[in-house]
Amino acid sequence: AKTVVVRARGPSLTTAGVPGALANPVLQLFAGAAQIAMNDNWQEAANAAVVSSSGFAPSNPFEAAILATLTPGAYTAIVTGAGGLTGVGIVEVFEVDLPQVPLANISTRGVVLTGDDVMIGGFIIQGDAPQTVIVRARGPSLAAAGVPNVLANPLLQLFSGATPVAMNDNWGDGTDAATIQAAGFAPAHALESAIRVTLAPGAYTAIVTGVGGATGVGIIEVFAQ
């Protein structure tokens, strides 16, 4: 089992210059189809004091946080706006304990638009040793799962701060395509993107856009290797 803090933020993004921030996010946590936790305003949670002492409390009272101890498996966090509100939000997962048994995969699905409304995913490599990861951006293959309006041709860029680290359009064109396929992480569609890279400890940002300014629903994934 592993203890994590899952957060949904919106209002505090305004201070970072993000336009159209979600004013009041609501966070739900699922294991399969079963909802295991929900929070609207983090200070109203029964374990708000524990969230605060963890060091991962949101800075705005309208933001949401769930601290939970989870058994091994796959989980889904869903962020919506209270009362049907819409806007730009961020969902985050922080490991509270057991750093020697880290998260194996994180992924996010959302609508990829243009300009300030592209899809942005961040992850942090902890420790003092490099870590190999596979980062994927998918769109076309989501249609087989019944997802409407998918992003037809995603483009994936990986950054360290403002410095570009890697970029890929069609995964089969990448220099590590054979290694990605052998590892079992090749996307199901030729127009989807994948990057395999070894990264020093630090924070990284993956940005997904649509080739030619296309828009649609996409997913960004990061797998530890």
Coordinates of C-alpha atoms in Angstrom, one line a residue:
A1 CA 0.0 0.0 0.0
K2 CA 1.1 3.6 -0.7
T3 CA -0.1 6.9 0.7
V4 CA -0.6 9.7 -1.8
V5 CA -2.1 13.1 -2.0
V6 CA -4.2 13.9 -5.1
R7 CA -5.0 17.5 -5.7
A8 CA -7.2 19.5 -8.0
R9 CA -6.2 23.1 -8.4
G10 CA -7.7 26.0 -10.3
P11 CA -7.9 29.4 -8.5
S12 CA -4.2 29.4 -7.5
L13 CA -3.2 29.0 -11.2
T14 CA -4.3 32.6 -11.7
T15 CA -1.2 33.9 -9.8
A16 CA 1.0 32.0 -12.2
G17 CA -0.6 33.9 -15.1
V18 CA -2.9 31.1 -16.3
P19 CA -6.0 32.6 -18.0
G20 CA -9.5 31.2 -17.5
A21 CA -8.6 29.1 -14.4
L22 CA -11.3 26.8 -13.0
A23 CA -12.8 28.7 -10.1
N24 CA -13.9 25.8 -7.9
P25 CA -12.6 22.3 -8.8
V26 CA -14.2 19.1 -7.5
L27 CA -12.1 16.0 -7.2
Q28 CA -13.3 12.3 -7.4
L29 CA -11.0 9.3 -7.0
F30 CA -12.0 5.9 -8.4
A31 CA -10.8 2.3 -8.4
G32 CA -12.3 0.9 -11.5
A33 CA -15.9 2.0 -11.5
A34 CA -16.1 2.4 -7.7
Q35 CA -15.7 5.9 -6.2
I36 CA -13.4 5.6 -3.2
A37 CA -13.1 9.3 -2.2
M38 CA -14.4 12.8 -3.2
N39 CA -13.5 16.3 -2.1
D40 CA -14.6 19.8 -3.1
N41 CA -12.9 22.2 -0.7
W42 CA -9.8 20.6 0.9
Q43 CA -10.2 22.2 4.3
E44 CA -13.6 20.5 4.7
A45 CA -12.1 17.0 4.4
A46 CA -12.2 14.8 7.5
N47 CA -8.4 14.5 7.4
A48 CA -7.6 18.1 6.4
A49 CA -5.1 18.4 9.2
V50 CA -3.2 15.4 7.9
V51 CA -3.3 16.9 4.4
S52 CA -1.9 20.1 5.8
S53 CA 0.9 18.4 7.8
S54 CA 1.9 16.4 4.7
G55 CA 3.1 19.7 3.1
F56 CA 0.8 19.2 0.0
A57 CA -2.2 21.3 1.0
P58 CA -3.5 23.5 -1.8
S59 CA -3.0 27.3 -1.3
N60 CA -6.6 28.1 -2.1
P61 CA -9.6 27.0 0.1
F62 CA -11.7 26.3 -3.0
E63 CA -9.2 23.7 -4.3
A64 CA -9.5 20.0 -3.6
A65 CA -7.3 17.4 -2.1
I66 CA -7.6 13.7 -1.1
L67 CA -5.0 12.0 1.1
A68 CA -5.5 8.2 0.8
T69 CA -3.6 5.0 1.4
L70 CA -4.1 2.8 -1.7
T71 CA -3.3 -0.8 -2.4
P72 CA -1.4 -1.6 -5.6
G73 CA -3.4 -1.1 -8.7
A74 CA -4.8 1.4 -11.2
Y75 CA -6.7 4.5 -10.1
T76 CA -8.5 7.3 -11.8
A77 CA -8.9 10.9 -10.6
I78 CA -11.7 13.0 -12.3
V79 CA -11.8 16.8 -12.0
T80 CA -15.0 18.8 -12.7
G81 CA -16.1 22.3 -11.9
A82 CA -18.6 22.8 -9.0
G83 CA -22.0 23.7 -10.3
G84 CA -20.9 22.9 -13.9
L85 CA -18.1 25.5 -14.0
T86 CA -15.5 25.2 -16.7
G87 CA -11.9 26.4 -16.9
V88 CA -8.2 25.4 -16.8
G89 CA -7.3 23.1 -14.0
I90 CA -4.5 20.9 -12.9
V91 CA -4.6 17.5 -11.2
E92 CA -1.6 16.3 -9.3
V93 CA -0.4 13.2 -7.5
F94 CA 2.2 13.3 -4.8
E95 CA 3.8 10.3 -3.1
V96 CA 3.8 10.7 0.7
D97 CA 5.6 7.5 1.6
L98 CA 7.7 4.6 0.3
P99 CA 9.9 6.5 -2.2
Q100 CA 11.7 3.2 -2.8
V101 CA 8.5 1.9 -4.5
P102 CA 7.6 4.7 -6.8
L103 CA 4.6 5.2 -9.1
A104 CA 5.0 3.1 -12.2
N105 CA 2.7 5.1 -14.5
I106 CA 0.8 8.4 -14.6
S107 CA -1.6 9.5 -17.4
T108 CA -4.0 12.3 -18.1
R109 CA -6.9 12.5 -20.6
G110 CA -8.3 15.8 -21.8
V111 CA -9.2 18.1 -24.6
V112 CA -6.2 19.3 -26.6
L113 CA -6.9 22.8 -28.0
T114 CA -4.4 25.5 -29.3
G115 CA -2.5 28.4 -27.8
D116 CA -2.7 28.4 -24.0
D117 CA -5.1 25.4 -24.1
V118 CA -2.8 22.6 -25.2
M119 CA -2.4 19.6 -23.0
I120 CA 0.5 19.9 -20.4
G121 CA 1.7 17.1 -18.2
G122 CA 4.4 17.4 -15.6
F123 CA 6.4 14.7 -13.8
I124 CA 9.4 14.7 -11.4
I125 CA 12.3 12.2 -11.3
Q126 CA 13.3 11.9 -7.6
G127 CA 16.5 10.4 -6.1
D128 CA 20.1 10.8 -7.2
A129 CA 20.2 8.5 -10.2
P130 CA 18.9 8.9 -13.8
Q131 CA 15.6 7.3 -14.7
T132 CA 14.5 6.0 -18.1
V133 CA 10.9 6.8 -19.0
I134 CA 8.6 6.3 -22.0
V135 CA 6.3 9.3 -22.6
R136 CA 3.4 8.8 -25.0
A137 CA 0.8 11.0 -26.6
R138 CA -2.2 9.2 -28.0
G139 CA -5.4 10.2 -29.8
P140 CA -6.5 8.0 -32.7
S141 CA -6.5 4.8 -30.7
L142 CA -8.9 6.3 -28.1
A143 CA -11.7 6.0 -30.7
A144 CA -11.6 2.2 -30.2
A145 CA -12.5 2.7 -26.6
G146 CA -15.5 4.8 -27.5
V147 CA -14.0 8.2 -26.9
P148 CA -15.5 10.8 -29.3
N149 CA -13.7 13.6 -31.1
V150 CA -10.3 12.2 -30.7
L151 CA -7.1 14.1 -31.6
A152 CA -6.2 12.8 -35.0
N153 CA -2.5 13.3 -35.0
P154 CA -0.8 14.3 -31.7
L155 CA 2.7 15.9 -31.5
L156 CA 4.7 15.4 -28.3
Q157 CA 7.4 17.7 -26.9
L158 CA 9.4 17.2 -23.7
F159 CA 11.0 20.0 -21.8
S160 CA 13.3 20.6 -18.8
G161 CA 12.3 24.0 -17.8
A162 CA 12.3 26.0 -21.0
T163 CA 14.9 23.8 -22.6
P164 CA 13.6 21.3 -25.2
V165 CA 14.7 17.7 -24.4
A166 CA 13.0 15.6 -27.1
M167 CA 10.2 15.7 -29.7
N168 CA 8.2 13.1 -31.6
D169 CA 5.3 13.2 -34.1
N170 CA 4.8 9.6 -35.3
W171 CA 6.4 7.1 -32.9
G172 CA 7.7 4.8 -35.7
D173 CA 9.9 7.6 -37.0
G174 CA 11.7 7.9 -33.6
T175 CA 15.3 6.7 -33.2
D176 CA 14.1 4.5 -30.3
A177 CA 11.1 3.0 -32.1
A178 CA 12.4 -0.6 -32.0
T179 CA 13.3 -0.3 -28.3
I180 CA 9.9 1.1 -27.5
Q181 CA 8.2 -1.7 -29.4
A182 CA 10.3 -4.4 -27.8
A183 CA 9.4 -3.0 -24.3
G184 CA 5.7 -3.4 -25.1
F185 CA 4.9 0.4 -25.1
A186 CA 4.5 1.1 -28.8
P187 CA 1.3 3.1 -29.4
A188 CA -1.5 1.2 -31.2
H189 CA -1.7 3.8 -34.0
A190 CA 1.1 5.0 -36.4
L191 CA 0.2 8.7 -35.9
E192 CA 0.6 8.6 -32.2
S193 CA 3.8 9.8 -30.5
A194 CA 6.3 8.2 -28.1
I195 CA 9.6 9.3 -26.6
R196 CA 12.0 7.0 -24.7
V197 CA 14.6 9.0 -22.8
T198 CA 16.9 8.7 -19.7
L199 CA 16.5 11.8 -17.5
A200 CA 18.5 13.2 -14.6
P201 CA 16.5 13.8 -11.4
G202 CA 14.4 17.0 -11.7
A203 CA 11.1 18.3 -13.1
Y204 CA 10.0 17.8 -16.7
T205 CA 7.1 19.0 -18.8
A206 CA 5.4 17.2 -21.7
I207 CA 3.3 19.2 -24.1
V208 CA 0.8 17.7 -26.5
T209 CA -0.5 19.6 -29.5
G210 CA -2.3 18.7 -32.7
V211 CA -0.3 18.6 -35.9
G212 CA -1.5 21.4 -38.1
G213 CA -3.4 23.0 -35.3
A214 CA -5.9 20.1 -35.0
T215 CA -7.8 19.8 -31.8
G216 CA -9.5 16.9 -30.0
V217 CA -9.3 14.5 -27.0
G218 CA -5.9 13.1 -26.3
I219 CA -4.1 11.3 -23.5
I220 CA -0.5 11.8 -22.2
E221 CA 1.2 9.0 -20.4
V222 CA 4.5 8.5 -18.6
F223 CA 5.9 5.0 -17.8
A224 CA 8.9 4.3 -15.6
Q225 CA 11.3 1.8 -17.2

